[in-house]
Each structure stands twice: as C-alpha cells, then as structure tokens.
Amino acid sequence: MIYANPNTEGAIINFKEKYDNFIGGKWVPPVKGQYFENKSPVTGEVFTKAARSTAEDIELALDAAHAAKDAWGKTSTAERALILNKIADRLEENLEKLAVAETWDNGKAVRETLNADIPLAIDHFRYFASTIRAQEGRTTQLDNDTVAYHFHEPLGVVGQIIPWNFPILMGVWKIAPALATGNCIVLKPAEQTPASIMVLVELIQDLLPAGVLNVVNGFGIEVGKPLATNPRIAKIAFTGSTAVGRQIMQYATENIIPVTLELGGKSPNVFFEDVMNQDDEFLDKAIEGLVMFALNSGEICTCPSRALIQESIYDKFMERALERVKAIKIGNPLDTEVMMGAQASNEQKEKILSYMKLGKEEGAECLIGGGENRLNGDLENGNYVEPTVFKGHNKMRIFQEEIFGPVLAVTTFKDFDEAMEIANDTLYGLGAGVWSRNGDIAYRAGRAIQAGRVWTNTYHQYPAGAAFGGYKLSGIGRENHAMMLEHYQQTKTLLVSYDRKPQ
Ligand code: TXE
C-alpha cells in the first residue's frame, strides 16, 4: 500500500502551515516572529514552516517549566504512570498518522516507522510508567538507632536536544523517563525535522499539565546553545554528532550539571566462519544482519557500517550478501513495500556521496552501488542514494569516519584476535554485532568489543528494557532500561538518629 502525500486532501495526516513553539501548554509564536521552511526529503517540497526561535523563546519555555516544576515534582508515581500510559494509548490510536508524519519529515521508509519507530516510542511510555512505580528507595541501618533514608527526587527542569534521524523515537527516549521521574522539560528538535514531533505534541497536549513539556524549534547555535548553556537547567541530555556533543559537555561543566550524550559510531559487525555451517534459516538471519547497514537509510548511530568477515567464508558469504543487497527495494518511503527511502536532508545526501567518492579514491573496491539514485516523477528532487558496499581495510577513512548513510565497508580477518583488533580499532564504541553459534567465541567477542551494546546473532533491536549508550567517543551515560531513572534524579539522604543519649 502507498500512503498519500501528506497535505493532499484525504491524506492520513495534514501538516499545519506553520508550527509555533509549545510553551506552558500553549502554541506560542517565536518572540522575533521568524519561521524557517521545512522540506520533505521524499520529494524535496517545502511542506511547512517552524519557529526560528532564539534565546528569548528559551527563557519563556524555562519560565513555564519552572512555574510547573514544584507541583509536577510532587505528583505521585501512580499519577505520573497513569499519564504516561494515557500518552501511550493516545499514540497507539494514532500510530499510522505518526508513522506517516515521521516518514514525510525524515524520509525513512514507512515500513520502519509503522513497525519500529512508533511502536517502540509507545512502549517506551509504558515501560517507564511501570518502572517508576516499581522503583524503591533505600534505607541503611547505620547502627542500632541511626538510619539513612535515601529518597529519589526529580532534578527539576531539564534540557533535551535531539537529532533528525529518529525525531519521534529520540524525543520519546528522553521525554518518557524525564516525565516518569517528575521533571519538567524544555526540548529542542533538530532543524531538519521540526514537524513530526510537533504532531506528537498536538496529540498529547491535553494529557499533561501546562509547562511540564515545552518544545522550542530552531537552529543549533541560535536556540540549542542558549538552552544547553542556561544556568536554569539542571541537566542536559543530547543526541547528535560527536563534535557538538563535545561542546555540550563544555557548556555543562560551566553550570556543573549532569550530561548524557549519545554520539556517533562506526559499529563493527563480525561474522565468524561457523555461520556458514549452520542451517539455511540462520544463514539468512546472518545475511539480514549484514544488510541492516541500510536500515533507516543508514542514518543510525549504531549502523553496522563495518562488516568483518572471516577469511575462510568470505567469498561464499559475500556472494549471498550481495544478492540480498541487490534485492533492497528503494523508492517512495510512503510505499509499505519499500525498504530504503530517502536520506534526511540534501546536506546529508551530499555528505554520503562525498564518502562514496572518497572510498573509490582511497582504493577501496566498490562491490555494489556507489552513487546517487535519481528517481522519477514526484521523487525526482528527493534525496536518494544507492546502498553501497566497499571492500578495503580498516585504516581507510571510509572504515574510520561516520558516514551516516547506507554505505558498508567490508574487510576480512584470519582469527579471533585479529577480529577483535580490527573491531576495536576505532574512536567509537556504540554498537557491534557478533555472529556465531559457538557460545565460547560469541561470549568472548561480546565481552572483548569495546562498545556499549553488542548484539549476538541479531542486530538493531531496541527494547526499552535494555540499556543503550556508548564507550569512548560515542558518549556518556545510558538511555533505556530502569537505570535511566537515576539519570533524571537526585538522591536526598536523611540521616536520622533515634538514639536518646547525647552524641
Ligand atoms: O548533527 P548536530 P548534524 C552525526 C552524523 C551526521 C553528523 C552531522 O554523522 O552526519 O552528526 O549531523 C543541535 N549547541 N549524527 O550536523 O549538529 C542541532 O540543532 C546546542 C549522529 O545534524 O550534532 C540538533 O538539534 N545544540 C547522531 C542536534 O544538535 C546544537 C544523530 C544535533 O545536531 C549545537 C545526528 C550547539 N552548539 C547526527 N549545534 C546520532 N548519534 O545518532 C547543533 N545543535
């Protein structure tokens, strides 16, 4: 099925002509009155405008958040859980609408937004609704008559900055735990995708007290920086490039506030020789695991962008893998049969094309793809590239730098030690894949790879209950899992003496 182009009559979602900021429970025009155009990567057409905000708008959002924080922070966990569950229900009722909005704003295939992005976002609210109710404080009996009570308190008002590759899911990864723990939020979406998150806000606005969630659109320097440097936030959570992550951390040191960073990656996907001896079903699964480099058009921080294949199986394994890459259906992301849609922006498309050129200049062998993909009709001006596979070695820049597109760099290894050496020869450490049914190899590889998330015999799964985050330049802190609650909480210790004797 093909969903209709939003903004055409009868489409499942019609975007507003322009989006104001959402501050204090109201839609508020930017103080300076300026808006910027938002293009859909699917067709290249401008489909809406968003507020081009400035520091003044951040101050308004912070005023609203601070006004709401005492009351919201004192609500019971039962009350907050109820609201989170209502949000989840509301999103579920509007799943298709949100999926199409996300696809139109970002360019990714609706097949993914329908089956992954939005369902995962919904589950995230449900997960944090339950974990917050299950969270317990701790008491320590220090001696017979002295006790320390440890209470969880919200941080207060938190700042959140999100990227354009998963506007809704990255938003929800930050919003759900912050709300569950009783914080008020000022969130800044990415300028490439300012609209779909506003569709989500429109849907849930009546479920939250005014000022608890505030969303301010605009550019990084003009509005992201005034938020991240603001002394009125108690924490900053960021997902984006390593370069900006480094700046965010510097801003946070000025205000001495906690920071969580989800940054770039160059994830190794390691295929040991025994995958070739398994049944066909497992081999197909492993091949799908390799092809995951094209999921979300490659625009994922955990993109398995380096495949390490044991030398002894390279020829046979790659023959099957390339057949599968050839079968990737590229085209209109609103078509549920399409696997790979558009890149999120023209800028990103150009970046990917420049890396394809670089790979060839570096002497890597281009096994498939290698260029732009010009589609016809309405899609002519969209941002499409070919899924591309290079063979080379790990010192090449295409193996070392984050391309953030459907570009796979493949190399071989002789034995376990060499595989680990290549896998860890990177500045990043976000994700990795290990493919083997030899339990000893799989376990040792999983432990040896310096990455926050190592998938074994699977890839690209993001359940709310598994911690996610980076080693090395891929970031600090974790998202998902109940441990996330403490990233949004402060500990208050009441140390009480019940002793009657003087000290
Ligand atoms: O990221 P930026 P960009 C990687 C990916 C991509 C590259 C560049 O390789 O090609 O980064 O993408 C806001 N103070 N990732 O330039 O600039 C900005 O407005 C405060 C990986 O889009 O980091 C946006 O909301 N905020 C990544 C957000 O930061 C600032 C996802 C991310 O933008 C700011 C995205 C500043 N000084 C890109 N400057 C991942 N980990 O998944 C920018 N921003």
Coordinates of C-alpha atoms and ligand atoms in Angstrom, one line a residue:
M1 CA 0.0 0.0 0.0
I2 CA 1.1 3.6 -0.7
Y3 CA 0.1 6.3 1.8
A4 CA -1.0 9.6 0.2
N5 CA 1.4 12.5 0.2
P6 CA 0.5 14.5 3.4
N7 CA -1.0 17.9 2.6
T8 CA -3.0 16.3 -0.2
E9 CA -6.7 16.1 0.5
G10 CA -7.7 12.8 2.2
A11 CA -4.2 12.0 3.4
I12 CA -3.9 10.5 6.8
I13 CA -2.0 13.5 8.1
N14 CA -2.2 17.1 7.0
F15 CA 0.6 19.2 8.5
K16 CA -0.2 22.7 9.7
E17 CA 1.0 25.5 7.5
K18 CA 3.4 26.5 10.3
Y19 CA 4.3 25.3 13.8
D20 CA 4.7 27.7 16.7
N21 CA 6.6 26.7 19.8
F22 CA 4.7 24.7 22.5
I23 CA 5.3 26.6 25.8
G24 CA 3.3 26.5 29.0
G25 CA 0.6 24.3 27.4
K26 CA 0.0 26.8 24.5
W27 CA 1.2 27.3 21.0
V28 CA 3.3 30.4 21.2
P29 CA 4.8 32.3 18.2
P30 CA 8.6 32.9 18.4
V31 CA 9.4 36.2 20.0
K32 CA 11.2 37.5 16.9
G33 CA 8.4 36.3 14.7
Q34 CA 10.6 34.4 12.3
Y35 CA 10.0 30.9 10.8
F36 CA 12.1 28.6 8.7
E37 CA 10.9 26.3 5.8
N38 CA 10.9 22.6 6.3
K39 CA 11.3 20.4 3.2
S40 CA 10.3 16.8 2.9
P41 CA 13.3 14.7 1.8
V42 CA 10.8 12.4 0.0
T43 CA 10.1 15.0 -2.8
G44 CA 12.1 18.0 -1.9
E45 CA 9.0 20.1 -1.5
V46 CA 8.5 22.7 1.3
F47 CA 5.6 21.4 3.3
T48 CA 5.5 23.5 6.5
K49 CA 7.4 26.1 8.5
A50 CA 8.7 26.0 12.1
A51 CA 9.5 28.7 14.6
R52 CA 13.0 30.0 14.2
S53 CA 13.5 30.6 17.9
T54 CA 16.1 32.5 19.8
A55 CA 17.3 32.8 23.4
E56 CA 14.2 34.8 24.4
D57 CA 12.0 31.8 23.5
I58 CA 14.2 29.5 25.6
E59 CA 13.7 31.9 28.5
L60 CA 9.9 31.8 28.1
A61 CA 10.0 28.0 28.0
L62 CA 12.2 27.9 31.1
D63 CA 9.8 30.3 32.9
A64 CA 6.9 27.9 32.1
A65 CA 8.9 24.8 33.1
H66 CA 10.0 26.4 36.4
A67 CA 6.4 27.5 37.2
A68 CA 5.2 23.9 36.7
K69 CA 8.1 22.1 38.4
D70 CA 7.1 22.1 42.1
A71 CA 3.6 20.8 41.5
W72 CA 4.7 18.2 38.9
G73 CA 7.6 17.1 41.0
K74 CA 5.2 16.3 43.9
T75 CA 2.7 14.2 41.9
S76 CA 2.7 10.6 43.0
T77 CA 4.3 8.0 40.9
A78 CA 0.9 6.4 40.4
E79 CA -0.4 9.7 38.9
R80 CA 2.5 10.1 36.6
A81 CA 2.4 6.5 35.5
L82 CA -1.3 6.9 34.6
I83 CA -0.5 9.9 32.4
L84 CA 2.3 8.1 30.7
N85 CA 0.0 5.2 30.0
K86 CA -2.6 7.6 28.6
I87 CA 0.0 9.1 26.3
A88 CA 0.9 5.6 25.1
D89 CA -2.7 4.8 24.4
R90 CA -3.2 8.1 22.5
L91 CA -0.1 7.5 20.4
E92 CA -1.3 3.9 19.7
E93 CA -4.7 5.2 18.5
N94 CA -2.7 7.5 16.1
L95 CA 0.1 5.1 15.1
E96 CA -0.4 5.4 11.3
K97 CA -0.7 9.1 11.4
L98 CA 2.5 9.4 13.4
A99 CA 4.3 6.9 11.2
V100 CA 3.4 8.8 8.0
A101 CA 4.3 12.2 9.6
E102 CA 7.7 10.8 10.6
T103 CA 8.3 9.3 7.2
W104 CA 7.4 12.6 5.5
D105 CA 9.6 14.7 7.8
N106 CA 12.6 12.4 7.8
G107 CA 12.4 10.4 4.6
K108 CA 12.7 6.9 6.2
A109 CA 10.6 4.0 5.0
V110 CA 7.0 3.9 6.4
R111 CA 7.6 0.2 6.8
E112 CA 10.0 1.1 9.6
T113 CA 8.1 3.9 11.2
L114 CA 4.9 1.7 11.3
N115 CA 6.7 -1.4 12.7
A116 CA 9.6 0.1 14.7
D117 CA 9.8 3.8 15.4
I118 CA 6.3 4.5 16.6
P119 CA 5.6 1.1 18.4
L120 CA 8.9 1.5 20.2
A121 CA 8.0 5.0 21.2
I122 CA 4.6 3.8 22.5
D123 CA 6.2 1.0 24.5
H124 CA 8.7 3.4 26.0
F125 CA 6.0 5.3 27.8
R126 CA 4.5 2.1 29.1
Y127 CA 7.9 0.8 30.2
F128 CA 8.7 4.0 32.2
A129 CA 5.1 4.0 33.6
S130 CA 5.8 0.7 35.1
T131 CA 9.5 1.1 36.2
I132 CA 8.8 4.3 38.0
R133 CA 6.1 2.6 40.1
A134 CA 8.5 -0.3 40.8
Q135 CA 11.4 1.9 41.8
E136 CA 12.2 1.7 45.5
G137 CA 14.2 3.9 47.8
R138 CA 16.8 2.5 50.1
T139 CA 17.3 2.7 53.8
T140 CA 20.6 1.8 55.5
Q141 CA 20.6 0.9 59.2
L142 CA 23.9 2.5 60.2
D143 CA 23.8 1.3 63.8
N144 CA 21.1 0.2 66.2
D145 CA 19.5 3.7 66.4
T146 CA 20.7 5.5 63.3
V147 CA 19.3 5.2 59.9
A148 CA 19.9 6.8 56.5
Y149 CA 16.8 7.1 54.3
H150 CA 17.6 7.7 50.6
F151 CA 14.9 9.4 48.6
H152 CA 14.7 9.9 44.9
E153 CA 13.9 13.5 43.9
P154 CA 13.5 14.9 40.4
L155 CA 16.2 17.2 39.1
G156 CA 13.7 19.9 38.3
V157 CA 13.9 21.4 34.8
V158 CA 15.9 19.5 32.2
G159 CA 17.1 20.5 28.7
Q160 CA 17.0 18.0 25.9
I161 CA 18.4 18.3 22.4
I162 CA 17.5 15.7 19.7
P163 CA 18.7 14.9 16.2
W164 CA 16.9 14.3 12.9
N165 CA 17.4 10.6 12.3
F166 CA 14.7 9.4 14.7
P167 CA 12.9 12.6 15.6
I168 CA 10.0 10.9 17.4
L169 CA 11.8 8.0 19.0
M170 CA 14.8 10.0 20.2
G171 CA 12.4 12.6 21.6
V172 CA 10.5 9.9 23.4
W173 CA 13.6 8.2 24.7
K174 CA 14.3 11.5 26.5
I175 CA 10.8 12.6 27.3
A176 CA 9.4 9.4 28.9
P177 CA 12.0 8.9 31.6
A178 CA 12.1 12.6 32.4
L179 CA 8.4 12.8 32.9
A180 CA 8.3 9.5 34.8
T181 CA 10.8 10.9 37.3
G182 CA 8.8 14.1 37.8
N183 CA 10.9 16.6 35.8
C184 CA 9.8 19.4 33.6
I185 CA 11.3 19.6 30.1
V186 CA 12.5 22.1 27.5
L187 CA 13.2 20.1 24.3
K188 CA 14.7 21.3 21.1
P189 CA 14.2 19.2 18.0
A190 CA 16.6 19.2 15.0
E191 CA 16.1 21.9 12.4
Q192 CA 16.0 19.3 9.6
T193 CA 12.9 17.6 11.2
P194 CA 10.9 20.1 13.3
A195 CA 7.4 18.9 12.4
S196 CA 6.7 15.3 13.3
I197 CA 7.5 15.8 17.0
M198 CA 5.0 18.7 16.9
V199 CA 2.4 16.3 15.6
L200 CA 3.1 14.2 18.6
V201 CA 2.8 17.1 20.9
E202 CA -0.5 18.1 19.4
L203 CA -1.8 14.7 20.1
I204 CA -0.9 14.6 23.8
Q205 CA -1.1 18.2 24.8
D206 CA -4.3 17.8 26.8
L207 CA -2.8 15.0 28.9
L208 CA 0.0 16.9 30.6
P209 CA -0.3 19.9 33.0
A210 CA 0.8 23.2 31.4
G211 CA 4.6 23.8 31.4
V212 CA 5.6 20.2 32.1
L213 CA 6.7 19.6 28.4
N214 CA 7.8 22.6 26.3
V215 CA 9.2 22.3 22.8
V216 CA 11.1 25.1 21.1
N217 CA 12.2 24.8 17.5
G218 CA 15.2 26.4 15.8
F219 CA 18.8 26.1 14.9
G220 CA 21.7 24.7 16.9
I221 CA 23.6 27.9 17.7
E222 CA 20.5 30.1 17.8
V223 CA 18.5 28.1 20.2
G224 CA 20.3 24.8 21.2
K225 CA 23.2 26.7 22.7
P226 CA 21.1 29.1 24.7
L227 CA 19.3 26.1 26.1
A228 CA 22.4 24.0 26.8
T229 CA 24.3 26.9 28.4
N230 CA 21.4 28.1 30.5
P231 CA 22.0 28.1 34.3
R232 CA 18.3 27.4 34.8
I233 CA 18.5 23.8 33.6
A234 CA 19.5 21.0 36.0
K235 CA 20.6 18.5 33.3
I236 CA 21.2 18.4 29.6
A237 CA 20.6 15.3 27.5
F238 CA 21.9 15.3 23.9
T239 CA 21.9 13.0 20.9
G240 CA 23.8 14.1 17.9
S241 CA 27.3 14.5 16.4
T242 CA 30.4 13.9 18.5
A243 CA 31.6 17.4 17.6
V244 CA 28.6 19.1 19.1
G245 CA 28.5 16.6 22.0
R246 CA 31.9 17.8 23.0
Q247 CA 30.6 21.4 23.1
I248 CA 27.6 20.4 25.1
M249 CA 29.8 18.8 27.7
Q250 CA 31.8 22.0 27.9
Y251 CA 28.7 24.0 28.4
A252 CA 27.6 21.6 31.1
T253 CA 30.9 22.0 33.0
E254 CA 30.2 25.7 33.3
N255 CA 27.0 25.1 35.2
I256 CA 28.2 21.9 36.9
I257 CA 25.2 19.9 35.7
P258 CA 25.0 16.2 34.7
V259 CA 25.1 15.5 31.0
T260 CA 24.1 12.4 29.0
L261 CA 25.5 12.1 25.4
E262 CA 24.5 9.7 22.6
L263 CA 27.0 10.4 19.8
G264 CA 28.4 8.9 16.7
G265 CA 29.5 5.4 15.9
K266 CA 31.3 3.1 13.4
S267 CA 30.0 -0.2 14.5
P268 CA 31.7 -3.5 13.6
N269 CA 29.5 -6.5 12.6
V270 CA 31.6 -9.6 13.0
F271 CA 30.8 -12.8 11.1
F272 CA 32.7 -15.9 12.3
E273 CA 33.2 -18.9 10.0
D274 CA 30.7 -21.2 11.7
V275 CA 27.8 -19.1 10.3
M276 CA 28.4 -20.8 7.0
N277 CA 27.9 -24.3 8.6
Q278 CA 24.6 -23.5 10.1
D279 CA 21.1 -24.2 8.7
D280 CA 19.8 -22.0 6.0
E281 CA 17.5 -20.2 8.3
F282 CA 20.3 -19.0 10.5
L283 CA 22.5 -18.1 7.5
D284 CA 19.6 -16.0 6.1
K285 CA 19.3 -14.3 9.5
A286 CA 23.1 -13.5 9.4
I287 CA 22.8 -12.1 5.9
E288 CA 19.9 -9.9 7.1
G289 CA 22.1 -8.8 9.9
L290 CA 24.7 -7.6 7.4
V291 CA 22.1 -5.8 5.3
M292 CA 21.0 -3.9 8.4
F293 CA 23.5 -1.3 7.3
A294 CA 20.8 0.1 5.0
L295 CA 18.1 0.2 7.7
N296 CA 16.8 3.8 8.3
S297 CA 18.8 4.6 5.1
G298 CA 22.0 4.1 7.2
E299 CA 21.2 7.1 9.4
I300 CA 21.6 5.3 12.7
C301 CA 24.4 5.9 15.2
T302 CA 24.7 2.1 15.6
C303 CA 24.6 1.5 11.8
P304 CA 26.7 -1.7 11.3
S305 CA 28.8 0.2 8.9
R306 CA 31.9 -2.1 9.1
A307 CA 31.4 -5.8 8.3
L308 CA 34.3 -8.1 9.4
I309 CA 34.1 -11.5 7.7
Q310 CA 36.3 -14.4 8.5
E311 CA 38.6 -15.0 5.5
S312 CA 37.7 -18.7 5.1
I313 CA 34.0 -17.9 4.3
Y314 CA 34.4 -14.5 2.7
D315 CA 33.7 -15.5 -0.9
K316 CA 30.6 -17.6 -0.3
F317 CA 29.2 -15.4 2.4
M318 CA 29.6 -12.2 0.3
E319 CA 28.1 -13.7 -2.8
R320 CA 24.9 -14.3 -0.9
A321 CA 25.1 -11.0 0.9
L322 CA 25.5 -9.0 -2.3
E323 CA 22.5 -10.8 -3.8
R324 CA 20.5 -9.6 -0.8
V325 CA 21.8 -6.0 -1.1
K326 CA 20.7 -6.1 -4.8
A327 CA 17.2 -7.0 -3.7
I328 CA 16.8 -4.0 -1.4
K329 CA 13.8 -2.1 -2.7
I330 CA 14.4 1.6 -2.9
G331 CA 11.8 4.2 -3.6
N332 CA 8.9 6.1 -2.3
P333 CA 9.1 5.7 1.5
L334 CA 5.3 6.0 1.8
D335 CA 5.1 2.6 0.0
T336 CA 4.9 -0.1 2.6
E337 CA 6.9 -2.4 0.3
V338 CA 9.9 -0.1 0.1
M339 CA 12.8 -1.0 2.4
M340 CA 15.0 2.1 1.9
G341 CA 13.6 5.6 1.5
A342 CA 15.3 9.0 1.3
Q343 CA 18.2 10.5 3.2
A344 CA 17.0 13.1 5.7
S345 CA 18.4 16.1 4.0
N346 CA 20.2 17.2 0.9
E347 CA 23.2 18.1 3.0
Q348 CA 23.3 14.5 4.3
K349 CA 23.0 13.1 0.8
E350 CA 25.9 15.2 -0.3
K351 CA 28.0 14.0 2.6
I352 CA 27.3 10.4 1.8
L353 CA 28.1 10.9 -1.9
S354 CA 31.4 12.5 -0.9
Y355 CA 32.3 9.5 1.1
M356 CA 31.4 7.2 -1.8
K357 CA 33.9 9.2 -3.9
L358 CA 36.5 9.1 -1.2
G359 CA 36.2 5.3 -0.9
K360 CA 37.0 5.0 -4.6
E361 CA 39.9 7.5 -4.3
E362 CA 41.3 5.5 -1.3
G363 CA 41.4 2.4 -3.5
A364 CA 38.5 0.5 -1.9
E365 CA 36.8 -1.9 -4.3
C366 CA 33.2 -0.9 -4.8
L367 CA 31.2 -4.1 -4.9
I368 CA 27.8 -2.6 -5.4
G369 CA 26.2 0.8 -5.6
G370 CA 28.4 3.8 -5.2
G371 CA 26.3 6.8 -6.3
E372 CA 23.2 8.8 -6.3
N373 CA 19.9 7.2 -7.1
R374 CA 17.8 9.5 -9.3
L375 CA 14.1 8.6 -9.0
N376 CA 11.4 9.7 -11.3
G377 CA 8.2 11.8 -11.1
D378 CA 7.4 13.3 -7.8
L379 CA 10.5 11.8 -6.2
E380 CA 12.9 13.5 -8.7
N381 CA 14.0 16.1 -6.2
G382 CA 14.2 13.8 -3.2
N383 CA 17.4 12.7 -1.5
Y384 CA 18.1 9.1 -2.7
V385 CA 21.4 7.2 -2.9
E386 CA 22.3 3.6 -3.7
P387 CA 23.0 1.1 -1.0
T388 CA 26.8 0.7 -1.3
V389 CA 29.3 -1.9 -0.3
F390 CA 33.1 -1.3 -0.4
K391 CA 35.9 -3.8 0.2
G392 CA 39.0 -2.4 1.8
H393 CA 41.0 -2.2 5.0
N394 CA 40.3 -0.7 8.4
K395 CA 42.8 2.1 8.1
M396 CA 40.8 3.7 5.3
R397 CA 38.7 6.8 6.1
I398 CA 35.5 5.0 5.0
F399 CA 36.2 2.5 7.8
Q400 CA 37.1 5.1 10.4
E401 CA 34.7 8.0 9.9
E402 CA 30.9 8.1 10.5
I403 CA 29.2 8.4 7.1
F404 CA 25.7 8.1 8.4
G405 CA 24.3 6.6 5.2
P406 CA 23.8 3.2 3.6
V407 CA 27.5 2.6 3.0
L408 CA 29.1 -0.6 4.2
A409 CA 32.8 -1.1 4.5
V410 CA 33.8 -4.8 4.4
T411 CA 37.1 -6.4 5.4
T412 CA 38.4 -9.8 6.4
F413 CA 40.1 -11.3 9.4
K414 CA 42.1 -14.5 9.9
D415 CA 41.3 -15.4 13.6
F416 CA 39.6 -14.2 16.7
D417 CA 42.4 -11.9 17.9
E418 CA 42.6 -10.2 14.6
A419 CA 38.8 -9.7 14.5
M420 CA 38.9 -8.1 17.9
E421 CA 41.8 -5.9 17.0
I422 CA 40.0 -4.6 13.9
A423 CA 36.7 -4.2 15.7
N424 CA 38.3 -2.1 18.4
D425 CA 40.5 0.0 16.1
T426 CA 38.0 2.9 16.1
L427 CA 37.4 6.0 18.1
Y428 CA 33.8 5.0 18.7
G429 CA 32.2 2.4 20.8
L430 CA 28.4 2.4 20.5
G431 CA 27.2 -0.8 18.9
A432 CA 28.5 -4.0 17.5
G433 CA 27.3 -7.3 16.1
V434 CA 28.7 -10.8 16.7
W435 CA 27.5 -13.7 14.6
S436 CA 28.5 -17.2 15.8
R437 CA 26.7 -20.2 17.3
N438 CA 29.9 -21.2 19.1
G439 CA 29.0 -20.0 22.6
D440 CA 32.6 -19.5 23.7
I441 CA 33.5 -17.4 20.7
A442 CA 30.3 -15.3 20.9
Y443 CA 30.7 -14.7 24.6
R444 CA 34.4 -13.8 24.4
A445 CA 33.8 -11.5 21.4
G446 CA 30.9 -9.8 23.1
R447 CA 33.0 -9.1 26.2
A448 CA 36.1 -8.0 24.2
I449 CA 34.5 -5.5 21.9
Q450 CA 34.6 -2.0 23.4
A451 CA 31.0 -1.0 22.8
G452 CA 28.1 -0.2 25.0
R453 CA 25.7 -2.5 23.1
V454 CA 26.9 -5.8 21.5
W455 CA 24.2 -7.8 19.7
T456 CA 24.8 -11.5 19.4
N457 CA 23.1 -13.3 16.5
T458 CA 20.8 -10.3 16.0
Y459 CA 21.2 -6.6 15.3
H460 CA 19.2 -3.3 15.6
Q461 CA 16.9 -4.3 18.4
Y462 CA 16.0 -1.5 20.8
P463 CA 13.7 -2.8 23.5
A464 CA 13.1 -0.3 26.3
G465 CA 14.4 -2.7 28.9
A466 CA 18.0 -3.0 27.6
A467 CA 20.5 -0.2 28.4
F468 CA 21.8 1.7 25.5
G469 CA 24.8 4.0 25.2
G470 CA 28.4 4.4 24.2
Y471 CA 32.0 3.7 25.1
K472 CA 34.8 6.0 24.0
L473 CA 33.8 9.0 21.7
S474 CA 30.2 7.5 21.4
G475 CA 29.1 9.2 24.5
I476 CA 28.4 9.2 28.2
G477 CA 25.6 7.7 30.2
R478 CA 22.8 5.3 29.1
E479 CA 19.3 5.5 27.8
N480 CA 16.5 3.0 28.1
H481 CA 16.3 0.5 31.0
A482 CA 15.2 1.3 34.5
M483 CA 18.8 2.5 35.3
M484 CA 17.8 5.6 33.2
L485 CA 15.6 6.8 36.0
E486 CA 18.6 7.7 38.1
H487 CA 20.0 9.9 35.3
Y488 CA 17.0 12.1 35.9
Q489 CA 17.0 12.0 39.7
Q490 CA 18.9 13.5 42.6
T491 CA 19.4 11.5 45.9
K492 CA 18.3 13.1 49.1
T493 CA 19.7 11.4 52.2
L494 CA 18.0 11.9 55.6
L495 CA 20.4 10.7 58.2
V496 CA 18.4 10.3 61.4
S497 CA 19.4 9.5 65.0
Y498 CA 16.8 7.8 67.2
D499 CA 19.4 7.5 70.0
R500 CA 18.3 9.1 73.3
K501 CA 21.9 9.5 74.5
P502 CA 23.9 12.7 73.7
Q503 CA 26.3 12.2 70.8
Ligands
TXE1 O1 24.4 17.0 14.0 P1 24.4 18.0 15.2 P2 24.2 17.3 12.4 C1 26.2 12.6 13.1 C2 26.1 12.1 11.7 C3 25.7 13.3 10.9 C4 26.6 14.4 11.7 C5 26.1 15.8 11.5 O2 27.3 11.6 11.3 O3 26.1 13.2 9.6 O4 26.5 14.0 13.0 O5 24.7 15.9 11.8 C6 21.8 20.7 17.8 N1 24.5 23.8 20.9 N2 24.9 12.5 13.9 O6 25.1 18.4 12.0 O7 24.9 19.4 14.6 C7 21.1 20.7 16.4 O8 20.3 21.8 16.2 C8 23.4 23.1 21.1 C9 24.8 11.3 14.7 O9 22.8 17.4 12.2 O10 25.1 17.4 16.3 C10 20.4 19.4 16.5 O11 19.2 19.5 17.3 N3 22.8 22.4 20.2 C11 23.7 11.4 15.6 C12 21.3 18.5 17.3 O12 22.2 19.4 18.0 C13 23.3 22.3 19.0 C14 22.4 11.9 15.1 C15 22.2 17.5 16.5 O13 22.9 18.2 15.5 C16 24.5 23.0 18.7 C17 22.7 13.1 14.3 C18 25.1 23.8 19.7 N4 26.3 24.4 19.5 C19 23.9 13.3 13.7 N5 24.9 22.7 17.4 C20 23.4 10.1 16.4 N6 24.2 9.9 17.5 O14 22.5 9.4 16.2 C21 23.9 21.9 16.9 N7 23.0 21.6 17.9

